[in-house]
Short mmCIF file of C-alpha atoms in Angstrom, two decimals:
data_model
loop_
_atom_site.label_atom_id
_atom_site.label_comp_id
_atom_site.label_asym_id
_atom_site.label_seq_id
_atom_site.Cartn_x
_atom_site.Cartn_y
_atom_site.Cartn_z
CA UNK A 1 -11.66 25.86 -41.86
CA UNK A 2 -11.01 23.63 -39.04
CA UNK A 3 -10.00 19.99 -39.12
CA UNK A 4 -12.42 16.66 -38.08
CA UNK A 5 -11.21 14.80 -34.83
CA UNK A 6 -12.66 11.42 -33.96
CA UNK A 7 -12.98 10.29 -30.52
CA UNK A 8 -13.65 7.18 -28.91
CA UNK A 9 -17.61 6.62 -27.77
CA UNK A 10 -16.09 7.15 -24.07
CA UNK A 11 -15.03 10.69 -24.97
CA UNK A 12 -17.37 11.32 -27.23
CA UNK A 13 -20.51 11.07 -25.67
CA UNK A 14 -19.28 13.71 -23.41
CA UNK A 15 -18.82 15.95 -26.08
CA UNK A 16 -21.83 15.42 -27.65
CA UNK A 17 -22.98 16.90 -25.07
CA UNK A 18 -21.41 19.76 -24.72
CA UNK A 19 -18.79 19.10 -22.49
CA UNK A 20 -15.92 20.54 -24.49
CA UNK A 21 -16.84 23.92 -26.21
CA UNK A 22 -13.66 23.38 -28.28
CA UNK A 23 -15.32 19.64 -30.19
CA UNK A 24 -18.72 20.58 -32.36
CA UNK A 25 -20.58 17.26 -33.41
CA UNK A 26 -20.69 17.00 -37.15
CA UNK A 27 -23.71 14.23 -37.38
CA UNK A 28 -23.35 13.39 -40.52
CA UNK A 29 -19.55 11.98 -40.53
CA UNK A 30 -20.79 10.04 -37.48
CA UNK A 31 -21.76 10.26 -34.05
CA UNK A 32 -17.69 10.25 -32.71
CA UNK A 33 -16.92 13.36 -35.73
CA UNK A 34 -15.83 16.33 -34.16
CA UNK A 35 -15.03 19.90 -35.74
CA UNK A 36 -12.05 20.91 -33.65
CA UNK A 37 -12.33 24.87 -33.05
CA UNK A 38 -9.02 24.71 -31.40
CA UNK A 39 -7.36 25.11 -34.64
CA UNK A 40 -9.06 27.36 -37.66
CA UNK A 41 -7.78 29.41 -40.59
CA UNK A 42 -9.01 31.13 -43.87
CA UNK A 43 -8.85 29.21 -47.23
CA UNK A 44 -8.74 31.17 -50.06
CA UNK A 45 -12.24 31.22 -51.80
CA UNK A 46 -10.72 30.13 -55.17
CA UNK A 47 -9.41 26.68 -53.78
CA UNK A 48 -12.75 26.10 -52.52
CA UNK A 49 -14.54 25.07 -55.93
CA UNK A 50 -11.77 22.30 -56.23
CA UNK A 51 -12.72 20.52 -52.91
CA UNK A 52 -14.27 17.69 -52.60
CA UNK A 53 -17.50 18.38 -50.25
CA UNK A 54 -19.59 16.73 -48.32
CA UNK A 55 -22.53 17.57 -46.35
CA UNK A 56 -21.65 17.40 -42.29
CA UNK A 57 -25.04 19.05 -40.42
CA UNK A 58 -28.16 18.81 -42.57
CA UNK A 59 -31.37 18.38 -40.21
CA UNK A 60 -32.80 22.21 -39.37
CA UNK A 61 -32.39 21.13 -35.46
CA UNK A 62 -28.41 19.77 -36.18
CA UNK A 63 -27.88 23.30 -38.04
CA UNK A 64 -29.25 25.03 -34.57
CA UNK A 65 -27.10 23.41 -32.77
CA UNK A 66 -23.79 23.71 -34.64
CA UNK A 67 -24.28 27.10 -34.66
CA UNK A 68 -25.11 27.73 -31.27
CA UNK A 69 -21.83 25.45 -30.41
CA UNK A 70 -19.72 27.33 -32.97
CA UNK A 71 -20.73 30.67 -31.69
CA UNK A 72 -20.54 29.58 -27.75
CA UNK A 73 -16.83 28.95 -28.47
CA UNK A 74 -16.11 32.77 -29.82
CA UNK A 75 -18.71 34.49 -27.64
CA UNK A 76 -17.68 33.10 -24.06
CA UNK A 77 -18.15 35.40 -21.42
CA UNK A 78 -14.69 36.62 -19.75
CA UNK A 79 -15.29 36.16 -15.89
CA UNK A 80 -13.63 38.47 -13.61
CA UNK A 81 -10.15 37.15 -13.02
CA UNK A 82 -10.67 37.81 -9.01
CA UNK A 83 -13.96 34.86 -9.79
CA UNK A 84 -11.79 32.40 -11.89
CA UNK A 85 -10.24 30.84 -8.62
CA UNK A 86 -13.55 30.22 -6.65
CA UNK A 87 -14.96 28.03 -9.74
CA UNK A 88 -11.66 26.23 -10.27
CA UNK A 89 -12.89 23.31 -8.06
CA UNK A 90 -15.43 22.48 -9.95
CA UNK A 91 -13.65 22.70 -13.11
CA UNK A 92 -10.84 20.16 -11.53
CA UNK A 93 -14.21 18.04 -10.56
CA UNK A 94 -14.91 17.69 -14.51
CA UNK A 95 -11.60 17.16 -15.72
CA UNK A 96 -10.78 14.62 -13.06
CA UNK A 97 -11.85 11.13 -12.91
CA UNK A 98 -14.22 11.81 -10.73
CA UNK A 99 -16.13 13.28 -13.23
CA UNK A 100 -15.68 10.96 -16.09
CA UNK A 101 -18.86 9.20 -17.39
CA UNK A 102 -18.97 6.33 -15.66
CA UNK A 103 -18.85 7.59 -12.31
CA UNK A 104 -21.09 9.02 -10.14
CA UNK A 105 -20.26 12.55 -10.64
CA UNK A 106 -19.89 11.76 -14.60
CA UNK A 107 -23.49 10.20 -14.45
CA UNK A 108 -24.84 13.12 -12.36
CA UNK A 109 -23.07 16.11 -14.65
CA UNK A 110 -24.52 13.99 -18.10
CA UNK A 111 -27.89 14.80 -16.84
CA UNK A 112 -27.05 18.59 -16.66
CA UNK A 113 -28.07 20.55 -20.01
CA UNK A 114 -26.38 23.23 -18.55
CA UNK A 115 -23.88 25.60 -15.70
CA UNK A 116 -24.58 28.98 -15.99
CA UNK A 117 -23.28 30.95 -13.35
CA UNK A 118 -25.80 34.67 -12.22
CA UNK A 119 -24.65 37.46 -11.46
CA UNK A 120 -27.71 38.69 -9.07
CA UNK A 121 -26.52 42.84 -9.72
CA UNK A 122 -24.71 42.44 -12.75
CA UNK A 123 -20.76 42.29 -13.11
CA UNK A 124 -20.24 45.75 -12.77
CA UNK A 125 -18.37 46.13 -9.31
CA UNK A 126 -16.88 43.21 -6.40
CA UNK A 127 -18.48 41.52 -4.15
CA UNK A 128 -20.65 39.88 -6.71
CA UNK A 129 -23.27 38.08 -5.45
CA UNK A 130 -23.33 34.83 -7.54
CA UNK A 131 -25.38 31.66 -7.95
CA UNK A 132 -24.32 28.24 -10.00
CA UNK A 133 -27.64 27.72 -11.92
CA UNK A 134 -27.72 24.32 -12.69
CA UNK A 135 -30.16 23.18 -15.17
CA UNK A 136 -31.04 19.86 -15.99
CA UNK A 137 -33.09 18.13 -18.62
CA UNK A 138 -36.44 17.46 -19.00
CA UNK A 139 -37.64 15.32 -17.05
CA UNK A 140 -35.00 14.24 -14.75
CA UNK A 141 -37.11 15.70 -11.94
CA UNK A 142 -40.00 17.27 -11.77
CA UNK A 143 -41.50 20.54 -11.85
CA UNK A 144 -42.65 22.51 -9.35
CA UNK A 145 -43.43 26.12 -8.83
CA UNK A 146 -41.53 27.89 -6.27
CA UNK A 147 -44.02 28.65 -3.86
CA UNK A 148 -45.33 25.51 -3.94
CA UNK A 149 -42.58 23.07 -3.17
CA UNK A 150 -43.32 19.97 -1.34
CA UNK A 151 -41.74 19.36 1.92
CA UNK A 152 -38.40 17.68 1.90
CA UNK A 153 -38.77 14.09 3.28
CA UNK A 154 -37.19 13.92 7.18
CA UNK A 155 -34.86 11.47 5.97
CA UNK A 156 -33.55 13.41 2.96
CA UNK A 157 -33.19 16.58 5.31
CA UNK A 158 -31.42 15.00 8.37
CA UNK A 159 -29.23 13.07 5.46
CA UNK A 160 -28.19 15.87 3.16
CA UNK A 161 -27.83 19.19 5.80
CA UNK A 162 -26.57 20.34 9.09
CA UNK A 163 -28.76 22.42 11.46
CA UNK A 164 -27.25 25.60 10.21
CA UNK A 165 -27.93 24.65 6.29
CA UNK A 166 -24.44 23.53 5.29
CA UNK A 167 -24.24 20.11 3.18
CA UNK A 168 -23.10 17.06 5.21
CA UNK A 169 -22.39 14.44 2.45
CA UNK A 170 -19.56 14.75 -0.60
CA UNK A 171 -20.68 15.59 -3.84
CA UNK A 172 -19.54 12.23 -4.44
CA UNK A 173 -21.88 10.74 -1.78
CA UNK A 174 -24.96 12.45 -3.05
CA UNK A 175 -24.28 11.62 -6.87
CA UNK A 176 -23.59 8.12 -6.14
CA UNK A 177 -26.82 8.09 -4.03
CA UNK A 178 -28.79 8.98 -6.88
CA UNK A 179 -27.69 6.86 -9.46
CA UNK A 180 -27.77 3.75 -7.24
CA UNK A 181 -31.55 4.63 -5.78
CA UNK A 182 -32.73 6.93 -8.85
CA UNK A 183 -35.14 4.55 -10.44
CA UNK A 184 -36.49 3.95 -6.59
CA UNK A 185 -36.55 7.52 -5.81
CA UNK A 186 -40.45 8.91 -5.65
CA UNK A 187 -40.02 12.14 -7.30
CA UNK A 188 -40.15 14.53 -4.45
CA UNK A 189 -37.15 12.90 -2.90
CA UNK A 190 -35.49 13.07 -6.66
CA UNK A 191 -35.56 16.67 -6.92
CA UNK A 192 -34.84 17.49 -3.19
CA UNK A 193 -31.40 15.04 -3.53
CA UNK A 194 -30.66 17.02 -6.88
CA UNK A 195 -31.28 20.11 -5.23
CA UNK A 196 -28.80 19.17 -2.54
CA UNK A 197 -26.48 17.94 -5.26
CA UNK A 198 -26.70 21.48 -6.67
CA UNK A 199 -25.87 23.16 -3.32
CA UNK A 200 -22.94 20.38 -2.83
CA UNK A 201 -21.05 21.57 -5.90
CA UNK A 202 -22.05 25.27 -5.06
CA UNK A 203 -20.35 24.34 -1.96
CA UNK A 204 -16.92 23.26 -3.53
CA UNK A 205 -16.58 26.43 -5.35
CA UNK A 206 -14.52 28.58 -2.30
CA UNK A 207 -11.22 30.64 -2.77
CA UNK A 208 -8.26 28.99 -2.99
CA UNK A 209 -5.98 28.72 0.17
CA UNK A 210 -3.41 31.68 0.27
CA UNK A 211 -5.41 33.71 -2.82
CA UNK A 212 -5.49 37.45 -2.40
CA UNK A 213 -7.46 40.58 -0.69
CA UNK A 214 -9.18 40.74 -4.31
CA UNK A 215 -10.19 36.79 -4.01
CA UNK A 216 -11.43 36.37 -1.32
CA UNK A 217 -13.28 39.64 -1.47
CA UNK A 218 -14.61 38.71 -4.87
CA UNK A 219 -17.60 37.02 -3.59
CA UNK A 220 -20.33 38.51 -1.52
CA UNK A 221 -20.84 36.57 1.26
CA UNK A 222 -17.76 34.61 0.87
CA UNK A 223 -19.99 31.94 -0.69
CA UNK A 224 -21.52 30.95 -4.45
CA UNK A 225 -24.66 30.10 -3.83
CA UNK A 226 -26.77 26.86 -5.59
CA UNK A 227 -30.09 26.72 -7.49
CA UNK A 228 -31.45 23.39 -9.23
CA UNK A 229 -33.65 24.51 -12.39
CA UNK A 230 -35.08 22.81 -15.04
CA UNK A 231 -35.62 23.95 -18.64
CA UNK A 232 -38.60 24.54 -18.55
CA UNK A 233 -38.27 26.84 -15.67
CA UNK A 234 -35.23 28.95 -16.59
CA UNK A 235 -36.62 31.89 -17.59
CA UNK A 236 -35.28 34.30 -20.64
CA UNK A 237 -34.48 36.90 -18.33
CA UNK A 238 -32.95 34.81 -15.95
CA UNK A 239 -30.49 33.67 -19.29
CA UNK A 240 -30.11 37.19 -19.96
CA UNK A 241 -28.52 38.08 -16.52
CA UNK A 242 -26.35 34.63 -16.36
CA UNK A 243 -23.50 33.71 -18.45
CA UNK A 244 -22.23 29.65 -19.40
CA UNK A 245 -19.69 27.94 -17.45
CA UNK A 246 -17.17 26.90 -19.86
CA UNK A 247 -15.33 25.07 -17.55
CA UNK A 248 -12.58 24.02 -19.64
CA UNK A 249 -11.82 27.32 -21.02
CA UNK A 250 -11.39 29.07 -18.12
CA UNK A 251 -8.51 31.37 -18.10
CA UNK A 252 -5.74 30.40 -15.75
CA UNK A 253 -5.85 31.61 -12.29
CA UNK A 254 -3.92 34.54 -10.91
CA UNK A 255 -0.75 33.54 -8.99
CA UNK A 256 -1.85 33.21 -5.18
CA UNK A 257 -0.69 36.12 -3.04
CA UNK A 258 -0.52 37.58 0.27
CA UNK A 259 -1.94 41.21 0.08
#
């Protein structure tokens, strides 16, 4: 059993989406109906036949998704605590204004179906060498295949990177460029913004100041590194090897120390 929270439209759009693996809509109470996995128990069978009931998912594709929401909450994958740090950033980027709907970032991270972060050699022994797979939804840029990507636009390039591939803008700067210009945007400069977008908050994710030997050693190449996919091209196996960024249920990080 767990109890029904409503939220306001503001949060609960959000959630709808995702954004809270603890909230699981429940359509049929209403689109701001929430079960709230934070808190379950047992009932004992025999009280059950003297409840009132009423249906809350119903449509075969509402079922799917409960479940898969339900059983994302139990089934999260426990990330290395020496990894925890380098993806707190990002986390703080969600749960701060910055990332609430309205904004830039908020607009930019409601277009994201998913974070899933790979694990190129599995999770089996530091450094790991990791990528933030971001994957959008259909349809918010096109699809290319890899060895065929067009040529980023002269402007975009000189805008979004240094000479030695670092990102020059904010996170901020590149969000709010694409929601002002998106519906001007021809799609090659869409996805090639996006894809800097990706690398931006890639870029954010770094070891805190003062963490540890095992921190800062954590990460191969001292760096996560960014990839911009769509759903229709994250492949199965590429799921298999990567695990969800649950960014609000990420354990605490370890107290910073000098090794």
């Amino acid at each position: 059993m767990a109890p029904i929270k409503v939220l306001d439209e503001k949060e609960a759009k959000p959630a709808r989406n995702g954004r809270q693996a603890n909230l699981v809509h429940v359509p049929e109470l209403g689109p701001a109906s929430f079960a709230d996995l934070t808190v379950v128990s047992t009932l004992d069978k025999r009280v059950l036949p003297r409840l009132e009931t009423r249906a809350g998912v119903v449509l075969i594709g509402d079922v799917r998704k409960f479940g898969q929401r339900v059983g994302r909450r139990f089934s999260r994958f426990a990330f290395p605590d020496e990894v925890v740090p380098w993806i707190r950033p990002l986390q703080k980027l969600v749960e701060s204004k910055d990332g609430r709907l309205g904004s830039p970032a908020g607009w930019a991270f409601d277009h994201v179906v998913s974070l899933r972060l790979e694990c190129e050699e599995g999770w089996k022994v530091a450094p790991y060498a990791l990528t933030l797979c971001v994957i959008l939804k259909p349809g918010v840029v096109p699809s290319f295949e890899p060895d065929v990507l067009p040529e980023m636009p002269q402007e975009i390039s000189e805008w979004l990177y240094e000479e030695n591939g670092d990102v020059k803008p904010t996170a901020a700067q590149i969000a709010d460029r694409l929601k002002r210009e998106n519906e001007a945007l021809d799609p090659v400069s869409r996805y090639w913004l996006w894809g800097g977008l990706v690398d931006a908050w890639a870029a954010i994710c770094v070891a805190p100041e003062g963490a540890g030997r095992g921190v800062l050693n954590a990460v191969q190449d001292g760096r996560i590194r960014g990839d911009l996919c769509t759903t229709e091209e994250f492949s199965f196996e590429r799921f298999r090897h990567s695990e969800e960024l649950d960014l609000d249920h990420l354990s605490p990080p370890l107290p910073l120390r000098i090794d």
